[in-house]
Amino acid sequence: MFLSRVLLARLGRGIARPHASHSYSTKVPSSNLRRNIALFGFISSPGIWWLTATRDDVPCFEGSPTPQIKLPPGPSKEEITRIISEGAYSHKVDDVSGVHRYDGTQLASNGPCEDRFLHGKLPSPRKDGSHWMTWAVFDGHAGSQTADLLEKQLMPFLVHKLDQIKSLPNNDSMAEEFIHRAITQGFLDFDKAIVDAAVDVTRSNLPLHEKVKLLAPAYAGSCALLSLYDPASSILHVACTGDSRAVLGQQGADGKWEVIPLSVDQTGYNAEEAERLQKEHPGEEEMIKNGRVLGLAVSRAFGDSRWKWSLEFQKEMKQRFNGPAPLTPRYDVRTPPYLTAEPVITSTKIDPSKPSFLIMASDGLWDMLSNKQAVDLVGKWLEPVDNRVELEPTYEPFDFGQFWKGMNWKFEEKRTTVQDENAAVHLVRNSLGGNHNELIAGRLAFGPPFSRHVRDDITVQVVFLNVPDIKNI
């Protein structure tokens, strides 16, 4: 009846004042007006809806003797460029010594994309008023909630940890130790907050829907790849938790690009990781199979609390909050936790006299490219335009069955192309097919969940260090 009264008031005003220019009148309403008001007063809300709704927009179907299947065409060459460039960005850096520019992009496969990233400046832990640079890639899995939390909150938390260093030593090796300790503790404390928060939420008096939302970052998981660049010492610190990867390309006197790995994938295929886990969980021979840790592709990660909680708590979460199914009986869970967010950290001195670039990417790129191939591609991208010779290739009509007939589904050098102004987009294009436009278009034509069979979420950052003359700018 509230709607009836509001509409009555509006309609009554409209009848009493048919023209905006008329002044308000205190005359007694006419009999017709009184009759209309009385009529409206007896109409209920549904009745008013019936009187005021448009009733001539009902769909009308016509007969057709045959199905008319009309679908939009697959991506054209121009559409390919638009799609892979949609998430691109590029920044010139003028006030941090040694960093000249960085490019980035993101291409989703999941819906929504489970990857996240960040980039920017932070106050120098040396407390001298200068700034460091940071870049990070967060490869989420089983949802984007953990990666989303890392994107928004990890860097402020680490800045606080670094700020707690009272005085950073001038000695590089000692300074590295302080930085490593702060980053490691920051990663571990942040992950502990995610895992422990779930326990606190279950004991709280919050409404169910709020509890379910707050538990999501603990159910999902994320890898983390973080770089910090100190311009005062020209040292690049790289912290890796998971299987996102960082690699450095450094140009030698002969003009060739040297490949320097800055991280190693942390999976069950990594012999050191497998050995570490076996020492922590002796006698659990079934823990690692086909490179996976109790079914999980990585051996270190944020979140993924089922690999950290006790079996009893996993069951409680499933029963009370419809959480993910416990790892048992599919996997033999005996002595959790099996995962850690502790990063492996490397520190690399960047030679100011040698042009260098840093490539950071989620495994969606590395599924298609090796470290050397990625470095060579960026090196090719840096060549002056006049030095490039590219012939338009001709390919036979393509379908995915050709992957089973000897065609390589990963990058092939003969498919290399240079046509993008953004170095990260250049890497994505070549990882998906390069100059084989039909192959790329076919991969891009799939939407989730089927796109995951032909490509993963891809997030890439390329940072140019001591490369002031970039021809593509």
XYZ file of N, CA, C and O in Angstrom, residues 7 49 69 222 237 287 292 344 446 472:
40
model
N 2.122 6.694 -5.463
C 1.618 6.906 -6.814
C 0.373 7.772 -6.790
O 0.167 8.623 -7.666
N 0.512 -1.557 -10.694
C 1.523 -2.079 -11.629
C 0.858 -2.454 -12.947
O 1.367 -2.148 -14.013
N 21.396 -20.744 -37.746
C 22.530 -20.670 -36.828
C 23.466 -19.568 -37.295
O 24.211 -19.722 -38.272
N 47.096 -19.140 -3.728
C 47.804 -18.296 -4.691
C 49.304 -18.457 -4.543
O 49.834 -18.575 -3.432
N 66.042 -7.954 -5.534
C 65.624 -9.049 -4.663
C 64.366 -9.684 -5.253
O 63.406 -8.978 -5.565
N 52.852 -39.077 -0.786
C 52.582 -37.638 -0.684
C 52.778 -36.924 -2.023
O 52.011 -36.023 -2.381
N 52.837 -33.564 -8.074
C 51.842 -32.878 -7.251
C 51.947 -33.305 -5.786
O 52.261 -34.464 -5.500
N 61.439 -18.543 -1.383
C 62.857 -18.687 -1.684
C 63.285 -17.363 -2.304
O 62.684 -16.908 -3.284
N 37.879 -19.675 -27.493
C 37.276 -20.404 -26.374
C 37.046 -19.473 -25.184
O 37.898 -18.652 -24.855
N 60.981 0.989 -29.234
C 59.541 0.867 -29.382
C 58.756 1.960 -28.669
O 57.540 2.014 -28.775
